[in-house]
Coordinates of C-alpha atoms in Angstrom, one line a residue:
M1 CA 133.2 -57.6 -65.4
D2 CA 133.2 -61.1 -64.0
D3 CA 135.3 -60.0 -61.0
M4 CA 133.0 -57.0 -60.4
K5 CA 129.9 -59.3 -60.6
S6 CA 131.4 -61.6 -58.0
Q7 CA 132.1 -58.8 -55.5
E8 CA 128.5 -57.6 -55.1
R9 CA 128.1 -55.6 -51.8
S10 CA 125.4 -56.3 -49.2
D11 CA 124.9 -52.9 -47.6
G12 CA 123.4 -50.7 -50.3
Q13 CA 120.5 -48.3 -49.5
S14 CA 119.0 -47.5 -53.0
K15 CA 115.3 -47.4 -53.3
Q16 CA 113.4 -48.7 -56.4
T17 CA 110.1 -50.3 -56.9
L18 CA 110.3 -54.0 -57.7
P19 CA 108.3 -55.4 -60.6
S20 CA 104.9 -56.4 -59.3
D21 CA 104.9 -59.9 -60.9
T22 CA 107.4 -62.6 -61.7
N23 CA 107.4 -65.5 -64.1
L24 CA 108.0 -68.5 -62.0
L25 CA 109.0 -71.8 -63.6
P26 CA 107.1 -75.0 -62.7
P27 CA 108.0 -76.1 -59.2
P28 CA 110.5 -78.9 -58.6
T29 CA 109.1 -82.5 -58.9
A30 CA 109.8 -85.2 -56.3
L31 CA 112.2 -86.8 -58.8
D32 CA 114.0 -83.4 -59.2
I33 CA 114.5 -83.3 -55.5
L34 CA 115.8 -86.9 -55.3
R35 CA 118.3 -86.0 -58.0
Y36 CA 119.5 -82.5 -57.1
R37 CA 119.4 -82.6 -53.2
Y38 CA 122.4 -83.0 -51.1
H39 CA 123.2 -86.7 -51.0
H40 CA 124.0 -88.1 -47.5
G41 CA 124.8 -91.6 -48.7
V42 CA 126.4 -95.0 -48.4
N43 CA 127.5 -97.6 -50.9
L44 CA 125.8 -101.0 -51.1
G45 CA 129.0 -102.8 -52.2
G46 CA 129.2 -106.4 -53.0
I47 CA 125.6 -107.2 -53.8
F48 CA 125.6 -107.2 -57.6
V49 CA 129.4 -107.1 -58.1
L50 CA 131.0 -109.4 -55.7
E51 CA 134.2 -108.7 -53.8
R52 CA 135.6 -111.4 -51.6
W53 CA 136.5 -109.3 -48.7
L54 CA 132.9 -108.0 -48.5
F55 CA 131.0 -111.3 -49.0
P56 CA 133.4 -114.3 -48.6
N57 CA 130.4 -116.6 -48.1
M58 CA 129.7 -116.3 -51.8
F59 CA 133.2 -117.7 -52.8
P60 CA 133.9 -121.4 -52.6
P61 CA 137.0 -121.8 -50.4
H62 CA 139.2 -123.0 -53.2
A63 CA 138.2 -120.2 -55.6
E64 CA 141.2 -118.4 -57.1
G65 CA 140.9 -114.7 -57.1
D66 CA 138.6 -112.2 -55.4
S67 CA 136.3 -111.1 -58.2
E68 CA 132.7 -111.8 -59.3
L69 CA 134.0 -113.9 -62.2
D70 CA 136.2 -116.0 -59.9
A71 CA 133.3 -116.8 -57.6
V72 CA 130.9 -117.6 -60.5
T73 CA 133.4 -119.7 -62.4
T74 CA 134.3 -121.9 -59.4
S75 CA 130.6 -122.2 -58.3
L76 CA 129.5 -123.3 -61.8
S77 CA 132.2 -125.9 -61.9
D78 CA 131.4 -127.2 -58.4
I79 CA 127.6 -127.3 -58.2
G80 CA 126.3 -126.4 -61.7
V81 CA 124.2 -123.7 -63.2
I82 CA 120.8 -124.0 -61.4
P83 CA 122.2 -124.3 -57.8
T84 CA 124.6 -121.4 -58.6
K85 CA 121.7 -119.4 -60.0
Q86 CA 119.7 -120.1 -56.8
K87 CA 122.6 -119.1 -54.6
W88 CA 123.2 -115.8 -56.5
E89 CA 119.5 -114.9 -56.6
A90 CA 119.2 -115.5 -52.8
H91 CA 122.1 -113.2 -52.3
W92 CA 120.7 -110.4 -54.4
N93 CA 117.3 -110.7 -52.7
T94 CA 118.5 -110.9 -49.1
A95 CA 121.7 -108.9 -48.8
L96 CA 119.6 -105.9 -47.7
S97 CA 116.6 -106.7 -45.6
D98 CA 113.6 -104.5 -45.0
Q99 CA 114.9 -103.8 -41.5
D100 CA 118.2 -102.7 -43.0
I101 CA 116.4 -100.3 -45.3
A102 CA 114.4 -98.9 -42.5
N103 CA 117.6 -98.4 -40.4
L104 CA 119.2 -96.5 -43.3
A105 CA 116.2 -94.3 -43.9
Y106 CA 114.9 -93.5 -40.5
H107 CA 117.9 -94.0 -38.1
L108 CA 121.0 -93.2 -40.1
L109 CA 119.0 -90.7 -42.2
V110 CA 120.5 -91.8 -45.6
T111 CA 119.0 -89.9 -48.5
T112 CA 120.7 -91.8 -51.3
V113 CA 122.6 -95.1 -51.9
R114 CA 125.3 -95.8 -54.5
L115 CA 124.6 -99.2 -55.9
P116 CA 127.5 -100.9 -57.8
I117 CA 126.3 -103.1 -60.6
G118 CA 128.0 -104.9 -63.5
Y119 CA 127.5 -104.8 -67.3
F120 CA 126.2 -108.3 -66.8
T121 CA 123.5 -107.3 -64.3
L122 CA 121.0 -106.1 -66.9
D123 CA 120.1 -107.9 -70.1
C124 CA 121.7 -105.2 -72.3
Q125 CA 123.6 -107.5 -74.7
S126 CA 126.8 -106.1 -73.2
A127 CA 128.4 -109.4 -72.2
I128 CA 128.9 -110.6 -75.8
G129 CA 132.5 -111.4 -76.3
T130 CA 133.4 -110.9 -72.7
P131 CA 134.2 -113.5 -69.9
F132 CA 130.5 -113.4 -69.0
R133 CA 129.3 -114.5 -72.5
T134 CA 128.4 -118.1 -72.0
D135 CA 125.0 -119.7 -71.9
A136 CA 125.6 -120.6 -68.3
H137 CA 126.1 -116.9 -67.5
R138 CA 123.0 -115.9 -69.4
V139 CA 121.0 -118.3 -67.3
L140 CA 122.7 -117.2 -64.0
Y141 CA 122.1 -113.5 -64.5
S142 CA 118.7 -113.8 -66.2
Q143 CA 116.9 -112.4 -63.1
A144 CA 119.6 -110.0 -61.9
G145 CA 118.0 -107.0 -63.6
Q146 CA 114.7 -107.7 -61.9
A147 CA 116.3 -108.2 -58.6
M148 CA 118.1 -104.9 -58.9
A149 CA 114.8 -103.1 -59.9
R150 CA 113.1 -104.7 -56.8
L151 CA 115.8 -103.5 -54.5
C152 CA 115.6 -100.0 -56.0
A153 CA 111.8 -100.0 -55.5
R154 CA 112.2 -101.0 -51.9
L155 CA 114.6 -98.3 -51.2
F156 CA 112.4 -95.7 -53.1
S157 CA 109.5 -96.7 -50.9
A158 CA 111.5 -95.5 -47.9
G159 CA 112.4 -92.2 -49.5
I160 CA 115.9 -93.3 -50.6
G161 CA 117.2 -92.5 -54.1
V162 CA 119.5 -94.9 -55.9
F163 CA 122.7 -93.9 -57.8
L164 CA 123.5 -96.7 -60.2
D165 CA 127.3 -97.2 -60.5
L166 CA 128.6 -99.4 -63.3
H167 CA 131.4 -100.8 -61.1
A168 CA 132.2 -103.6 -63.5
V169 CA 132.5 -102.7 -67.2
P170 CA 133.7 -104.6 -70.3
G171 CA 137.5 -104.9 -70.2
G172 CA 137.7 -103.1 -66.9
A173 CA 138.0 -99.4 -66.2
N174 CA 140.8 -100.2 -63.7
R175 CA 143.0 -103.1 -62.9
D176 CA 141.4 -104.2 -59.6
S177 CA 139.2 -107.2 -58.9
H178 CA 136.2 -105.1 -58.0
S179 CA 135.9 -104.4 -61.8
G180 CA 134.4 -107.9 -62.1
T181 CA 137.5 -110.0 -63.1
S182 CA 141.0 -110.6 -61.8
S183 CA 142.6 -110.0 -65.1
G184 CA 144.7 -107.1 -63.7
R185 CA 143.9 -105.1 -66.9
A186 CA 142.1 -102.0 -67.8
D187 CA 141.2 -102.9 -71.3
L188 CA 138.1 -100.7 -71.6
W189 CA 140.3 -97.8 -72.7
T190 CA 142.3 -99.7 -75.3
D191 CA 139.6 -101.7 -77.0
S192 CA 136.9 -99.8 -79.0
R193 CA 134.7 -102.9 -78.9
N194 CA 134.7 -102.8 -75.1
M195 CA 133.8 -99.1 -75.2
G196 CA 130.9 -99.9 -77.6
L197 CA 129.6 -102.6 -75.3
L198 CA 129.6 -100.2 -72.3
A199 CA 128.0 -97.4 -74.3
H200 CA 125.3 -99.8 -75.3
C201 CA 124.9 -100.9 -71.7
V202 CA 124.5 -97.3 -70.4
A203 CA 122.0 -96.4 -73.1
S204 CA 120.0 -99.6 -72.2
I205 CA 119.9 -98.6 -68.5
A206 CA 118.9 -95.1 -69.4
S207 CA 116.1 -96.4 -71.5
V208 CA 114.8 -98.5 -68.6
V209 CA 115.0 -95.6 -66.3
A210 CA 113.4 -93.2 -68.8
A211 CA 110.5 -95.7 -69.1
G212 CA 109.9 -95.6 -65.4
Q213 CA 110.7 -99.3 -64.9
I214 CA 113.2 -98.6 -62.1
P215 CA 111.9 -95.9 -59.6
G216 CA 114.0 -93.3 -57.8
I217 CA 117.1 -93.4 -59.9
V218 CA 119.1 -90.2 -59.3
G219 CA 121.8 -90.9 -61.8
I220 CA 124.0 -93.4 -63.7
Q221 CA 127.7 -93.6 -63.4
I222 CA 129.4 -94.6 -66.7
C223 CA 132.2 -96.4 -65.0
N224 CA 133.9 -96.6 -61.6
E225 CA 137.5 -95.5 -60.8
A226 CA 138.9 -95.0 -64.3
I227 CA 142.7 -95.4 -64.3
S228 CA 144.7 -92.2 -64.2
G229 CA 145.3 -90.8 -67.7
A230 CA 142.9 -93.3 -69.3
P231 CA 143.4 -92.8 -73.1
G232 CA 140.3 -91.4 -74.8
A233 CA 138.3 -91.2 -71.6
F234 CA 136.7 -87.8 -72.3
D235 CA 135.9 -88.6 -75.9
F236 CA 134.2 -91.7 -74.7
Y237 CA 132.3 -89.9 -72.0
R238 CA 131.1 -87.4 -74.6
H239 CA 129.9 -90.2 -76.9
V240 CA 127.9 -91.8 -74.0
I241 CA 126.5 -88.4 -73.0
N242 CA 125.3 -87.8 -76.5
A243 CA 123.7 -91.2 -76.6
V244 CA 121.8 -90.7 -73.3
S245 CA 120.8 -87.3 -74.5
A246 CA 118.8 -88.9 -77.3
I247 CA 117.0 -91.1 -74.8
D248 CA 116.3 -88.8 -71.9
P249 CA 118.5 -85.7 -71.3
S250 CA 117.0 -85.2 -67.8
I251 CA 118.9 -88.3 -66.4
P252 CA 122.1 -87.1 -64.6
L253 CA 125.3 -88.9 -65.6
Y254 CA 128.3 -89.3 -63.4
I255 CA 131.9 -89.8 -64.5
S256 CA 134.9 -91.0 -62.7
D257 CA 137.5 -88.2 -62.1
G258 CA 140.3 -90.7 -63.0
W259 CA 142.2 -89.4 -60.0
N260 CA 142.5 -85.9 -61.5
L261 CA 139.6 -83.9 -60.1
G262 CA 140.5 -80.6 -61.7
E263 CA 140.7 -82.0 -65.2
A264 CA 137.3 -83.8 -64.8
L265 CA 135.7 -80.7 -63.5
D266 CA 137.0 -78.7 -66.5
F267 CA 135.6 -81.3 -68.8
T268 CA 132.1 -81.2 -67.2
A269 CA 132.1 -77.4 -67.2
G270 CA 132.3 -77.6 -71.0
I271 CA 129.3 -79.9 -71.1
N272 CA 127.1 -78.3 -68.5
T273 CA 126.5 -75.0 -70.3
I274 CA 123.4 -73.0 -71.1
N275 CA 124.4 -73.2 -74.8
Q276 CA 123.9 -77.0 -74.9
P277 CA 120.3 -77.5 -73.7
L278 CA 119.8 -81.1 -74.8
L279 CA 122.7 -82.7 -72.9
P280 CA 122.2 -84.5 -69.6
P281 CA 123.7 -82.9 -66.5
V282 CA 127.1 -84.4 -65.8
V283 CA 128.5 -84.8 -62.3
V284 CA 132.1 -85.8 -61.2
D285 CA 132.6 -88.7 -58.9
T286 CA 135.8 -88.5 -56.9
H287 CA 137.1 -91.0 -54.3
K288 CA 139.0 -90.2 -51.1
Y289 CA 141.0 -92.8 -49.3
Y290 CA 144.0 -92.2 -47.0
C291 CA 145.4 -95.8 -46.5
F292 CA 146.8 -96.9 -49.8
T293 CA 149.8 -94.8 -50.9
E294 CA 153.2 -94.6 -49.3
A295 CA 152.6 -91.0 -48.5
D296 CA 149.4 -91.8 -46.6
K297 CA 151.1 -94.6 -44.7
A298 CA 154.0 -92.3 -43.6
Q299 CA 151.7 -89.8 -42.0
T300 CA 150.2 -89.8 -38.4
P301 CA 146.4 -89.8 -37.9
S302 CA 146.6 -86.1 -36.8
E303 CA 148.5 -85.2 -40.0
I304 CA 146.0 -86.9 -42.2
I305 CA 143.1 -85.3 -40.3
R306 CA 144.6 -81.8 -40.9
R307 CA 145.1 -82.7 -44.6
V308 CA 141.4 -83.7 -45.0
G309 CA 140.3 -80.1 -44.2
T310 CA 142.2 -78.8 -47.3
E311 CA 140.6 -81.2 -49.8
L312 CA 138.2 -80.4 -52.7
Q313 CA 139.4 -76.8 -53.1
E314 CA 139.1 -77.3 -56.8
I315 CA 135.3 -77.2 -56.6
S316 CA 135.0 -73.8 -54.9
S317 CA 137.8 -72.3 -57.1
K318 CA 136.1 -73.3 -60.3
G319 CA 132.3 -73.2 -59.6
N320 CA 129.6 -70.7 -58.7
N321 CA 129.3 -69.1 -62.1
V322 CA 127.1 -71.1 -64.4
V323 CA 126.6 -68.4 -67.1
D324 CA 130.3 -67.6 -67.6
K325 CA 132.0 -70.9 -66.6
G326 CA 129.5 -73.7 -66.9
A327 CA 128.0 -75.7 -64.0
L328 CA 129.9 -78.0 -61.7
G329 CA 128.7 -80.9 -59.6
C330 CA 130.9 -83.2 -57.6
V331 CA 130.2 -86.1 -55.1
V332 CA 132.6 -88.1 -53.1
G333 CA 131.5 -91.5 -54.3
E334 CA 133.6 -93.5 -51.9
W335 CA 135.3 -92.8 -48.6
S336 CA 136.0 -94.6 -45.4
G337 CA 137.5 -94.4 -41.9
A338 CA 140.4 -96.7 -42.8
L339 CA 144.0 -95.8 -42.1
D340 CA 147.1 -98.1 -42.6
P341 CA 148.6 -99.9 -39.6
R342 CA 151.7 -97.9 -40.0
T343 CA 149.7 -94.7 -39.5
W344 CA 148.3 -96.1 -36.3
A345 CA 151.7 -97.2 -35.0
G346 CA 152.3 -95.7 -31.6
T347 CA 148.7 -94.9 -30.7
S348 CA 146.9 -96.6 -27.8
A349 CA 143.5 -98.2 -28.2
P350 CA 141.6 -95.3 -26.5
E351 CA 143.6 -92.8 -28.6
Q352 CA 142.9 -94.8 -31.8
E353 CA 139.1 -94.8 -31.2
E354 CA 139.0 -91.0 -30.6
L355 CA 141.2 -90.3 -33.6
Q356 CA 139.0 -92.7 -35.7
R357 CA 136.0 -90.7 -34.7
Q358 CA 137.7 -87.4 -35.5
F359 CA 139.0 -88.7 -38.9
G360 CA 135.5 -89.8 -40.0
D361 CA 133.8 -86.6 -38.6
V362 CA 136.2 -84.2 -40.4
Q363 CA 135.8 -86.1 -43.6
S364 CA 132.0 -86.1 -43.6
Q365 CA 131.9 -82.4 -42.6
T366 CA 134.4 -81.4 -45.3
W367 CA 132.5 -83.4 -48.0
A368 CA 129.2 -81.7 -46.8
R369 CA 130.8 -78.3 -47.0
R370 CA 132.5 -78.6 -50.4
A371 CA 130.8 -81.4 -52.4
S372 CA 127.2 -82.1 -53.3
G373 CA 127.1 -85.4 -51.6
S374 CA 129.2 -88.3 -50.2
F375 CA 128.8 -92.1 -50.0
F376 CA 130.6 -94.1 -47.3
W377 CA 132.1 -97.4 -48.4
S378 CA 130.2 -99.6 -47.3
T379 CA 127.4 -101.3 -45.4
N380 CA 125.9 -104.7 -44.8
M381 CA 129.1 -106.7 -45.5
M382 CA 129.5 -110.3 -44.3
G383 CA 133.3 -110.2 -44.2
N384 CA 135.5 -109.2 -41.3
V385 CA 136.4 -106.0 -43.0
G386 CA 137.1 -103.9 -39.9
H387 CA 135.1 -101.2 -38.3
A388 CA 136.6 -98.4 -40.3
W389 CA 134.8 -99.7 -43.4
N390 CA 131.5 -100.3 -41.6
F391 CA 128.9 -97.5 -42.0
K392 CA 126.9 -98.6 -39.0
H393 CA 129.9 -98.8 -36.7
M394 CA 131.2 -95.4 -37.8
N395 CA 127.8 -93.9 -37.1
R396 CA 127.8 -95.5 -33.6
L397 CA 131.3 -94.1 -33.0
G398 CA 130.2 -90.6 -34.0
G399 CA 132.5 -90.6 -37.0
I400 CA 129.8 -89.6 -39.5
A401 CA 128.3 -86.1 -39.2
I402 CA 124.6 -86.5 -40.2
P403 CA 123.2 -83.1 -41.3
A404 CA 120.9 -82.0 -38.5
Y405 CA 118.1 -80.9 -41.0
L406 CA 117.6 -84.5 -42.1
G407 CA 116.1 -85.2 -38.7
F408 CA 113.7 -82.2 -38.4
D409 CA 110.1 -83.2 -37.5
F410 CA 107.4 -82.1 -39.9
A411 CA 105.7 -79.8 -37.4
R412 CA 108.8 -77.7 -37.2
V413 CA 109.2 -77.7 -41.0
R414 CA 105.7 -76.2 -41.5
K415 CA 106.5 -73.5 -38.9
D416 CA 109.9 -72.8 -40.6
S417 CA 108.3 -72.4 -44.0
E418 CA 105.6 -70.0 -42.7
R419 CA 108.3 -67.9 -41.0
A420 CA 110.3 -67.8 -44.2
F421 CA 107.4 -66.6 -46.3
D422 CA 106.6 -63.9 -43.7
Q423 CA 110.2 -62.6 -44.2
K424 CA 110.3 -63.1 -48.0
E425 CA 109.3 -59.6 -49.3
S426 CA 111.6 -57.7 -46.9
L427 CA 114.5 -60.0 -47.8
K428 CA 113.8 -59.7 -51.5
N429 CA 113.6 -55.9 -51.3
K430 CA 116.9 -55.7 -49.4
G431 CA 118.6 -57.9 -51.9
F432 CA 117.3 -56.0 -54.8
E433 CA 118.3 -52.7 -53.4
N434 CA 121.8 -53.9 -52.7
H435 CA 122.1 -55.2 -56.2
L436 CA 121.0 -51.8 -57.7
E437 CA 123.3 -49.8 -55.4
Y438 CA 126.3 -52.0 -56.1
W439 CA 126.0 -51.6 -59.9
R440 CA 125.3 -47.9 -59.8
E441 CA 128.6 -47.4 -58.1
A442 CA 130.6 -50.1 -60.0
A443 CA 129.4 -49.2 -63.5
P444 CA 127.4 -45.9 -63.3
Q445 CA 127.3 -45.4 -67.1
Q446 CA 126.1 -48.9 -68.0
E447 CA 122.5 -50.0 -68.4
F448 CA 121.5 -53.2 -66.8
E449 CA 118.3 -55.3 -66.5
P450 CA 117.9 -55.5 -62.7
W451 CA 114.4 -56.9 -62.9
R452 CA 116.1 -60.2 -63.9
F453 CA 117.8 -60.3 -60.5
E454 CA 114.4 -59.9 -58.9
E455 CA 113.0 -62.7 -60.9
G456 CA 115.9 -65.0 -60.2
W457 CA 115.7 -64.2 -56.5
E458 CA 112.1 -65.1 -56.4
Q459 CA 112.7 -68.4 -58.2
G460 CA 115.6 -69.3 -56.0
F461 CA 113.7 -68.6 -52.8
Q462 CA 110.7 -70.6 -54.0
D463 CA 112.8 -73.5 -55.1
A464 CA 114.8 -73.7 -51.8
V465 CA 111.5 -73.7 -49.9
A466 CA 110.1 -76.5 -52.2
F467 CA 113.1 -78.7 -51.5
W468 CA 112.7 -77.9 -47.8
C469 CA 109.0 -78.8 -47.7
M470 CA 108.6 -81.7 -50.2
R471 CA 109.0 -84.4 -47.6
S472 CA 106.5 -82.8 -45.1
E473 CA 104.0 -82.3 -47.9
Q474 CA 104.2 -86.1 -48.7
G475 CA 106.0 -85.5 -52.0
I476 CA 108.8 -88.0 -51.2
Q477 CA 107.4 -91.5 -50.8
G478 CA 108.1 -93.0 -47.4
A479 CA 109.6 -89.9 -45.8
K480 CA 108.7 -89.6 -42.1
R481 CA 110.8 -86.6 -41.1
G482 CA 113.5 -84.2 -42.3
V483 CA 114.0 -81.7 -45.1
D484 CA 116.2 -81.4 -48.1
K485 CA 118.6 -78.7 -49.4
I486 CA 119.7 -78.2 -53.0
G487 CA 123.0 -80.0 -53.2
L488 CA 123.9 -79.8 -56.9
L489 CA 123.2 -76.1 -56.9
D490 CA 125.2 -75.2 -60.1
L491 CA 123.4 -78.0 -62.0
W492 CA 120.0 -77.0 -60.6
I493 CA 120.6 -73.4 -61.8
L494 CA 121.6 -74.8 -65.2
K495 CA 118.4 -76.8 -65.4
R496 CA 116.4 -73.6 -64.5
L497 CA 118.3 -71.5 -67.0
R498 CA 117.6 -74.0 -69.7
Q499 CA 113.9 -74.0 -68.8
L500 CA 114.0 -70.2 -68.9
G501 CA 115.2 -70.1 -72.4
P502 CA 117.3 -67.3 -74.1
V503 CA 117.2 -64.1 -72.0
G504 CA 120.1 -62.1 -73.4
E505 CA 123.4 -60.8 -72.0
F506 CA 122.1 -60.0 -68.6
V507 CA 121.2 -63.5 -67.7
W508 CA 124.0 -63.3 -65.1
E509 CA 121.7 -61.0 -63.1
W510 CA 119.1 -63.8 -63.0
E511 CA 121.8 -66.2 -61.7
H512 CA 123.0 -63.8 -59.1
G513 CA 119.4 -63.3 -57.9
F514 CA 118.7 -67.0 -57.8
R515 CA 121.7 -67.8 -55.7
Q516 CA 120.8 -65.0 -53.2
G517 CA 117.2 -66.2 -53.1
V518 CA 118.4 -69.7 -52.2
E519 CA 120.7 -68.3 -49.6
S520 CA 118.1 -66.1 -48.1
A521 CA 115.5 -68.9 -48.0
Q522 CA 117.9 -71.3 -46.2
K523 CA 118.8 -68.7 -43.6
A524 CA 115.1 -67.8 -43.0
L525 CA 114.2 -71.5 -42.8
G526 CA 116.8 -72.1 -40.2

């Protein structure tokens, strides 16, 4: 039956009167759109979790190591608590200027930023027993949470949502210095105490977000770049998901794929079901780099560019069927234009620039086609990190494909929506008739509830138009142009199905209708 449902024909000619009224759910809110739209994004790396290569000016020259803790420890020893506090607070408050935010929002057309933070950033009692436990650390970070909230508010005022990424967690989710220390250990996964501290930290952040104290938060990532095969990771994720559910189940949670996208998607599909209405939506964060492994280094730029086009097949092969398989959502939380020097060997400077552009362009187009968002690493760095890691440079080069609809002027948007509503009834009639004709031929002896398809179609069409028009109707604070499309479509359908409540065995007809309504609206809108 599932296979039959997925092969619905588009050329039926059956005639049947549609129900005269539909039961529409409440329209999407501005926060819904911030959270569920396609995320054209960038990381704000190195602001609240230092990395030496991004902000070397924050590290005393003789500091050993490249992590936040290395910089803090050396600075505290050199100049003391208050001067260090003043230096760190100045960094938090000035790393992204108002002009920078305006450039991101209105020139580079960023919808969402991924903001790496540490467990020490907010006062969530999660540094007890960790290297950030001393009185000096408590003084140093006493204003970090407020600085983070101010930055989020400034971004929100320009129409940019913020995806909070717990980049540094107790014990470390990975062995790299960007996890907050240079310990070289990933002890989050082997120490239940560390897991308890992180769970408490996520719950504390969720409470602050639920209370409206930080505006525009599109989601919280439980940890960044979990090591491959992290023991107990999915049990831990489930524990945190349940904890956040008790606070505010509307807050999307993001999990690291642990370098195994298929496994992570399978886990989230079991969470994101219509039978578990009280759980938060869970999205998978995957990272795509092509400069670190020996296999990457052995390939030419052209070989890697061709390889990119085959990525993320797991999403399309597993998704698009919320009722039977659960909802999937995936973003590429980090990617760049960087390739290893061995890969570039044998290419001239003009060739390298063009290949660099192609490499970035094919990545951003692939992520837009198969994922629900992507976040380039990174922007506003002070270090000499190279153009391939620089969001502004890659945009100037033409290496980042900005979705054209993000730049539509509002006059056009209003005309598009009027045209779409003029076509709505004929499009709905055609879709409904095709649905009826298909099932009459595929299962002539079976009774269905085709009116559910019609209701789903109407809801999908209305929701797609609402996403499209929210900016032009002043629903998104600070928006000056552009439209939005539903990016996390499976998860948005899941949200709508949970709002709809139990509807029986033919709920799949509603989902089919919803998807076709969204597709019809987006085609009519242009």
